[in-house]
CSV table of C-alpha atoms and ligand atoms in Angstrom, one decimal:
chain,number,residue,atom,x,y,z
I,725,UNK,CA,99.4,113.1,124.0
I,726,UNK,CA,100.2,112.0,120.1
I,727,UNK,CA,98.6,109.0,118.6
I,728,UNK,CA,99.5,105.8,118.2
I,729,UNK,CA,100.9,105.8,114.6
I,730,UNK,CA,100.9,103.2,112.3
I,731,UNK,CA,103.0,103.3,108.8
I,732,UNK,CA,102.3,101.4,106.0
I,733,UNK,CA,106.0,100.4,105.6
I,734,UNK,CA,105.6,98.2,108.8
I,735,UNK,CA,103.3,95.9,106.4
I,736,UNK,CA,104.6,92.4,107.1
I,737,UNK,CA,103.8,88.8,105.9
I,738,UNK,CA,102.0,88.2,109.0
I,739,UNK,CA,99.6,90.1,107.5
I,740,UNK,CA,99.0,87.2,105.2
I,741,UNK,CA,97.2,84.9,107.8
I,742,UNK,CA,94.1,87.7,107.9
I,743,UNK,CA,94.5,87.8,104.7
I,744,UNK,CA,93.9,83.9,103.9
I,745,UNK,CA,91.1,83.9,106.9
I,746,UNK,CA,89.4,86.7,105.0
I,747,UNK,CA,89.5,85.5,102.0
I,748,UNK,CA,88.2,81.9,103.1
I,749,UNK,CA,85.3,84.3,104.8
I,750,UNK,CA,84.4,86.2,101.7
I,751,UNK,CA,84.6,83.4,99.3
I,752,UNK,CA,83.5,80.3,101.3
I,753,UNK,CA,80.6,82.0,102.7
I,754,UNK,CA,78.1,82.9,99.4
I,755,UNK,CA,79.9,79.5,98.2
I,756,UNK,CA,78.4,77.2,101.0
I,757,UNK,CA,74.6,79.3,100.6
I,758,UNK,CA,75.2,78.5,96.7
I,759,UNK,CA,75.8,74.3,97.6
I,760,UNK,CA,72.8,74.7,100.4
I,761,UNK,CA,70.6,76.6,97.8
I,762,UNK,CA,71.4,73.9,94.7
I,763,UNK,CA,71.0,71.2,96.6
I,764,UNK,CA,68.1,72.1,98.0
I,765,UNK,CA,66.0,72.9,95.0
I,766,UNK,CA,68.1,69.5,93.4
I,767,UNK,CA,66.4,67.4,96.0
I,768,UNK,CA,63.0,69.3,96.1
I,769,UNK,CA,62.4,69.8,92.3
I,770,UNK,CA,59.4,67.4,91.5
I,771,UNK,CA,57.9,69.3,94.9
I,772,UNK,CA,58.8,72.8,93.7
I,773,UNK,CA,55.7,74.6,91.9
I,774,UNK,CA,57.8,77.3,89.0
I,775,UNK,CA,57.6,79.9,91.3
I,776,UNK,CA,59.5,78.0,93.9
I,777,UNK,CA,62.3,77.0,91.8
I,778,UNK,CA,62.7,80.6,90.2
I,779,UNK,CA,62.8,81.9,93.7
I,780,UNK,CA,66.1,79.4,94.3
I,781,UNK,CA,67.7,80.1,91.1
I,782,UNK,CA,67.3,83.6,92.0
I,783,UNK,CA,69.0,83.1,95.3
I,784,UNK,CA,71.8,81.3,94.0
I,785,UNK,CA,72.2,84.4,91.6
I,786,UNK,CA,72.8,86.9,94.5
I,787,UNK,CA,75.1,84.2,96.0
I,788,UNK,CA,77.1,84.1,92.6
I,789,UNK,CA,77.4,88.1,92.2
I,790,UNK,CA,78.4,88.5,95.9
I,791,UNK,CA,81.2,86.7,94.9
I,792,UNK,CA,81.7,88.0,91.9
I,793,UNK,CA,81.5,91.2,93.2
I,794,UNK,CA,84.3,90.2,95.6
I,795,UNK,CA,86.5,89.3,92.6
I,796,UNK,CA,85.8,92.7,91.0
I,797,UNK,CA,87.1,94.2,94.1
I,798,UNK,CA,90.0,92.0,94.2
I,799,UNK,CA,90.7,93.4,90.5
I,800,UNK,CA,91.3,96.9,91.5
I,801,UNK,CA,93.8,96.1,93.7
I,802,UNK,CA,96.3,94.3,91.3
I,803,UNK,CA,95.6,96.7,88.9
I,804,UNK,CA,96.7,99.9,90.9
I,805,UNK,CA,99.5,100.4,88.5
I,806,UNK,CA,101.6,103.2,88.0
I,807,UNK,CA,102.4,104.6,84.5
I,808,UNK,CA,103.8,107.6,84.7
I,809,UNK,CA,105.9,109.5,87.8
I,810,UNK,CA,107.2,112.3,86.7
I,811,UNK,CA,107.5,116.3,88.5
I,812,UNK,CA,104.0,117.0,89.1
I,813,UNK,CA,103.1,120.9,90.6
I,814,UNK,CA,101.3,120.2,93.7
I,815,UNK,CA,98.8,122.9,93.1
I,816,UNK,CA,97.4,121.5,90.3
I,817,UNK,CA,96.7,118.0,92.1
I,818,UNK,CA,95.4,120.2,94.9
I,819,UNK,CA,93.1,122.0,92.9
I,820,UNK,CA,91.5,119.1,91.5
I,821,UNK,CA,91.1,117.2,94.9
I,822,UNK,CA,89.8,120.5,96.4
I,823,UNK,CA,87.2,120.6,93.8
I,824,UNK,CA,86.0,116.5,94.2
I,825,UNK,CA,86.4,117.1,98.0
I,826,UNK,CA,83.8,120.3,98.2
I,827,UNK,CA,81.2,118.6,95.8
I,828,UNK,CA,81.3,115.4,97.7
I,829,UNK,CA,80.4,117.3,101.6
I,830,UNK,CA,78.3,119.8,99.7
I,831,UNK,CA,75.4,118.3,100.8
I,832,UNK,CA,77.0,117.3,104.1
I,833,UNK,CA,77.2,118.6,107.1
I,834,UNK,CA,80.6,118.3,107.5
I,835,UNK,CA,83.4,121.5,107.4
I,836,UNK,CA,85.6,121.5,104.6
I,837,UNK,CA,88.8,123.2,105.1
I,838,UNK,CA,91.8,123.3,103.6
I,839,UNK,CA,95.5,124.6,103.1
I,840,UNK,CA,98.6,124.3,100.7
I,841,UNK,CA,100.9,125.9,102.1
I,842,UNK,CA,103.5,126.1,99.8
I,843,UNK,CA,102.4,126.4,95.9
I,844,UNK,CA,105.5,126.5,94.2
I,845,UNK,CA,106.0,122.7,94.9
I,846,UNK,CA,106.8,119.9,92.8
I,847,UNK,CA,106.4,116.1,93.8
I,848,UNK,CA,108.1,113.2,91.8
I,849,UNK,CA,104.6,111.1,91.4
I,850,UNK,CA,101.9,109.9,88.8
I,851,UNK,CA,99.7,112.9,89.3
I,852,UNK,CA,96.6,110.3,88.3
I,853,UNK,CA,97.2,107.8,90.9
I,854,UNK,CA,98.5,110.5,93.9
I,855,UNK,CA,94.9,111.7,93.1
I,856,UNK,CA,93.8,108.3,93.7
I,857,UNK,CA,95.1,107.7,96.9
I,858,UNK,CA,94.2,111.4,98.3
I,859,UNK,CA,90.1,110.4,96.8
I,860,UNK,CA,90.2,107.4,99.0
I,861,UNK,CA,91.7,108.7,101.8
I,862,UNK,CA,89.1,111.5,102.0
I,863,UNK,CA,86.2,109.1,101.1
I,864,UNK,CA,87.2,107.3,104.3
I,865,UNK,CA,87.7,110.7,106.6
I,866,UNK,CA,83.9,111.3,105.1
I,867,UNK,CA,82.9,108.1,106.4
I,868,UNK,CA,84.3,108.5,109.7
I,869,UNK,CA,82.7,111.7,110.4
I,870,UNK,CA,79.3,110.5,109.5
I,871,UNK,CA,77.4,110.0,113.0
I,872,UNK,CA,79.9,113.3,114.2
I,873,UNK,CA,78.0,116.4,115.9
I,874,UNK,CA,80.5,119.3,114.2
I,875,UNK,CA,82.0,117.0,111.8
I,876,UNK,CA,85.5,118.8,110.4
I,877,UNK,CA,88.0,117.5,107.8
I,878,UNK,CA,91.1,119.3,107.1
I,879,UNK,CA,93.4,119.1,104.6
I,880,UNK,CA,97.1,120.3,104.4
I,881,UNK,CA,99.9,120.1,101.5
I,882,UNK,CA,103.6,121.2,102.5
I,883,UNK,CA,107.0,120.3,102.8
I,884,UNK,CA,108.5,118.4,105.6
I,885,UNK,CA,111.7,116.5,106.0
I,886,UNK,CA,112.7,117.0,102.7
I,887,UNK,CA,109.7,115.2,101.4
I,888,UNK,CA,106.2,116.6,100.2
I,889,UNK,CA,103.4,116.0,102.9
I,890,UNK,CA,100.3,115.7,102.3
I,891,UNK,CA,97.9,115.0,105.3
I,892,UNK,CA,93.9,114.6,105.9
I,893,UNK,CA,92.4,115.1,109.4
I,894,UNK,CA,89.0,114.2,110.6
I,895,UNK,CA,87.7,114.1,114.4
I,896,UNK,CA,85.2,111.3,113.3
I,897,UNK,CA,85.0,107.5,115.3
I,898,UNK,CA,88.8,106.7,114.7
I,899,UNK,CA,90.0,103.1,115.3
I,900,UNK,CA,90.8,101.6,118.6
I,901,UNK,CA,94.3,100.6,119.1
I,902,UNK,CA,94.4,96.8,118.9
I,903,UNK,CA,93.2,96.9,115.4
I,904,UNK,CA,95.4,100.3,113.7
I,905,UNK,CA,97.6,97.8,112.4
I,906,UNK,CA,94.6,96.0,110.5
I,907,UNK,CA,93.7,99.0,108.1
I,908,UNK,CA,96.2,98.7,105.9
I,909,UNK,CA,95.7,94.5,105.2
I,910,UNK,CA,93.2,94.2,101.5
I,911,UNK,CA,90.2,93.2,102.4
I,912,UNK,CA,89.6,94.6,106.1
I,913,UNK,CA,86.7,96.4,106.9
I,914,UNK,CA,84.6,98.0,109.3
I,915,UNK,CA,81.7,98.9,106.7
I,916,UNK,CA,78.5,97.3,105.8
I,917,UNK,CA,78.9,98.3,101.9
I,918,UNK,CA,82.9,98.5,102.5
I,919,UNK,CA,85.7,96.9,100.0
I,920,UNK,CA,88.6,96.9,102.8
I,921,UNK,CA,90.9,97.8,99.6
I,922,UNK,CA,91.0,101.7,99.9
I,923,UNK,CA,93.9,101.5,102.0
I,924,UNK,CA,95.3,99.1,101.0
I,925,UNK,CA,95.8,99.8,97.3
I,926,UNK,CA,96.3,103.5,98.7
I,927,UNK,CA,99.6,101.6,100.0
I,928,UNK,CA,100.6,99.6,97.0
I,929,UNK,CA,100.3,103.2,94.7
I,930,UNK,CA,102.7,105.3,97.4
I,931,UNK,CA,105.0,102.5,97.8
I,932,UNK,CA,105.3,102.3,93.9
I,933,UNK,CA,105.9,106.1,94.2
I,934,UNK,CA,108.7,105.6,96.9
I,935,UNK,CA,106.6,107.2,99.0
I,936,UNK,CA,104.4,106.1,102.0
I,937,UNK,CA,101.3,106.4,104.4
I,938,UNK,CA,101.3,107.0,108.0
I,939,UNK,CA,98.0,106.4,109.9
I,940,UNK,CA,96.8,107.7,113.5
I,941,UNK,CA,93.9,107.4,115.4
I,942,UNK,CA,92.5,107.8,118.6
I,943,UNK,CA,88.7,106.3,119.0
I,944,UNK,CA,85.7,108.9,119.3
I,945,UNK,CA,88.3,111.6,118.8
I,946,UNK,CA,89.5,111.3,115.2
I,947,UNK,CA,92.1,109.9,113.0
I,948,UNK,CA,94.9,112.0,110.9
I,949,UNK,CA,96.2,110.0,107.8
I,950,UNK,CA,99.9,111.5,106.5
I,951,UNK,CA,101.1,110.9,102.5
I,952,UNK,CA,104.6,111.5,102.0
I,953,UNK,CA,105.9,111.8,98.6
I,954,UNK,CA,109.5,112.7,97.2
I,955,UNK,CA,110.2,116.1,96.1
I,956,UNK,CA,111.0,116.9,92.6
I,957,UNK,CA,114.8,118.5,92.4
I,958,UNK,CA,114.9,121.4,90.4
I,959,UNK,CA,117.0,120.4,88.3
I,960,UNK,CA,114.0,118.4,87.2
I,961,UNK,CA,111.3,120.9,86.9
I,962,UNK,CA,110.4,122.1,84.0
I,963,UNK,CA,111.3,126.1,82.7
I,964,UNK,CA,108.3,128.1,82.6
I,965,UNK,CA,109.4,129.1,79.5
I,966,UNK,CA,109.0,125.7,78.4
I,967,UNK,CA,105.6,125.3,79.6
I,968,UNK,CA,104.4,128.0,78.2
I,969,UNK,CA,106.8,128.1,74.9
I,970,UNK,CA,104.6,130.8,72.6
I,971,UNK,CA,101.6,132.4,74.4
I,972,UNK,CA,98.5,133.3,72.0
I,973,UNK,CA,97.9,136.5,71.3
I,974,UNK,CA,94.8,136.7,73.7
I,975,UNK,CA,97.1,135.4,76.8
I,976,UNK,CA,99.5,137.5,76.1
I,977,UNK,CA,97.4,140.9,76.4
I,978,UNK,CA,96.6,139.4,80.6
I,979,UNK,CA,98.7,140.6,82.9
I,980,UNK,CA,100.6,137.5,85.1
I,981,UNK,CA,98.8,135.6,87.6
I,982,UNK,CA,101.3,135.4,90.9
I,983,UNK,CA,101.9,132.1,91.5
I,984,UNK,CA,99.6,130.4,88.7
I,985,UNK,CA,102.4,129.0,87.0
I,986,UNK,CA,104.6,126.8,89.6
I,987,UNK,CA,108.2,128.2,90.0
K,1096,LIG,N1,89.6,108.1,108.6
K,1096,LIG,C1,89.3,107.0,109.2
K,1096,LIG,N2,88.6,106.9,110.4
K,1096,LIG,C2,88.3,105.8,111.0
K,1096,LIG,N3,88.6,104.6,110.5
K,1096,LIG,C3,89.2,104.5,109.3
K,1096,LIG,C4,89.5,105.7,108.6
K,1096,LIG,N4,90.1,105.3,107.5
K,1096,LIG,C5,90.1,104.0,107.4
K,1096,LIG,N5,89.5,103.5,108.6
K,1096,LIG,C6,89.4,102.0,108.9
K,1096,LIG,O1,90.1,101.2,108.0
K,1096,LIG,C7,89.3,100.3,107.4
K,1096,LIG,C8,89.8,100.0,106.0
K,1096,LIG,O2,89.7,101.1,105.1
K,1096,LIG,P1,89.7,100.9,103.6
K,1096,LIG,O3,90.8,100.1,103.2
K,1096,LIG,O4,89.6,102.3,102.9
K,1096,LIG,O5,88.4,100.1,103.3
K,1096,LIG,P2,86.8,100.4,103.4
K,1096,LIG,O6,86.7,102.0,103.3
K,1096,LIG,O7,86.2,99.8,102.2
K,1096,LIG,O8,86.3,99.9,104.7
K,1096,LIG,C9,87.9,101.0,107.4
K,1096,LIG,O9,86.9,100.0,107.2
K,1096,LIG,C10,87.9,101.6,108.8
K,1096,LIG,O10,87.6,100.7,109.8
K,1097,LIG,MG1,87.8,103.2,102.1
């Protein structure tokens, strides 16, 4: 039976009402304990030995950097911009997720595996942020599979409907229906230490690509989240010869690596 599926383009401005709620939640809560806390040690400072009042100036400090560390958070999601899209070879944005994604379950026990099936791909993105987006997609498959006997991620990079697909898989806690459509509004979370903004600004930085995010989940079972991307023509792609326009005299005595050089 497939998953219920949930894709970011069905983001609406419903949405907003969490958004406002959570927001009142994250801000008005450390800003109440900051008025309690002030006032407290306002009315009580003749009583308060120096000790005392440090101890409530040092409360109200955590209670300003939980906020300000709200705001920080809040900064990383308007400034997911995108610079530069351009025809990008998917191997080379593989290779370098491959490489983050084995150091960061190297001392996990979690199985690693992955596939691109189709090297000789070219996607129309910003190679920087589409690097982004697969990081935080993977940092949350990592967290899913944390309390997971036989934890397993996989990772695939094709083609499909005429677009480039890129897709992560874990069979970690996975999300229960009634609240799939809640990952992808800022600021939601499941997590004790989380932002709620992966997703999120994962959204924003495929949507600016004219691309999107498809997200399903089943609970205890796993959850599968799919990046589509478009394709580079190839008309667009560059020559190889203009890649590569004078090889140096050591490169040229190597014999041609199949496939290290896109098509
Ligand atoms: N692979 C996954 N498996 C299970 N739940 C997930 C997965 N990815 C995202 N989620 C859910 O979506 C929420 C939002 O994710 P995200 O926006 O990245 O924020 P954060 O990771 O800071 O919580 C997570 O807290 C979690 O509940
Ligand atoms: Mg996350």
């Amino acid at each position: 039976m497939p998953s219920p599926v949930f894709s970011s383009r069905e983001l609406s401005l419903d949405n907003l009402d969490s958004i406002f709620s959570l927001l009142r939640h994250e801000l008005g809560n450390p800003l109440n304990s900051l008025k309690i806390t002030l006032e407290v040690l306002t009315q009580n400072y003749q009583h308060f030995d120096d000790e005392k009042r440090l101890a409530f100036l040092q409360r109200a400090l955590e209670q300003v950097g939980r906020q300000h560390k709200f705001l920080d958070a809040m900064k990383t999601y308007y400034r997911s911009n995108i610079f530069d899209i351009r025809p990008v070879p998917l191997s080379a944005v593989w290779n370098a997720f491959v490489h983050q994604s084995r150091m960061k379950v190297l001392e996990k026990q979690i199985d690693f595996k992955q596939t691109l099936e189709d090297p000789e791909l070219w996607g129309l993105v910003d190679g920087a942020a589409f690097n982004r987006v697969l990081e935080m997609v993977f940092d949350n498959a990592v967290d899913a599979v944390e309390n997971t006997d036989g934890a397993c991620i996989e990772a695939f990079a094709g083609r499909s409907n005429g677009h480039m697909k890129v897709s992560v898989t874990d069979n970690g806690c996975g999300v229960e229906p009634d609240y799939l459509h809640k990952v992808f509004t800022p600021l939601y979370t499941t997590k004790e230490e989380g932002t709620g903004l992966g997703l999120s600004v994962c959204q924003r930085l495929m949507d600016k690509m004219n691309g999107w995010i498809e997200f399903s989940s089943r609970p205890a079972q796993g959850t599968e989240v799919v990046l589509w991307a478009p394709l580079a023509g190839k008309e667009m792609v560059p020559k190889i010869d203009a890649l590569h326009p004078e090889p140096c005299e050591s490169e040229s005595a190597e014999p041609d690596e199949a496939g290290a050089d896109g098509p």
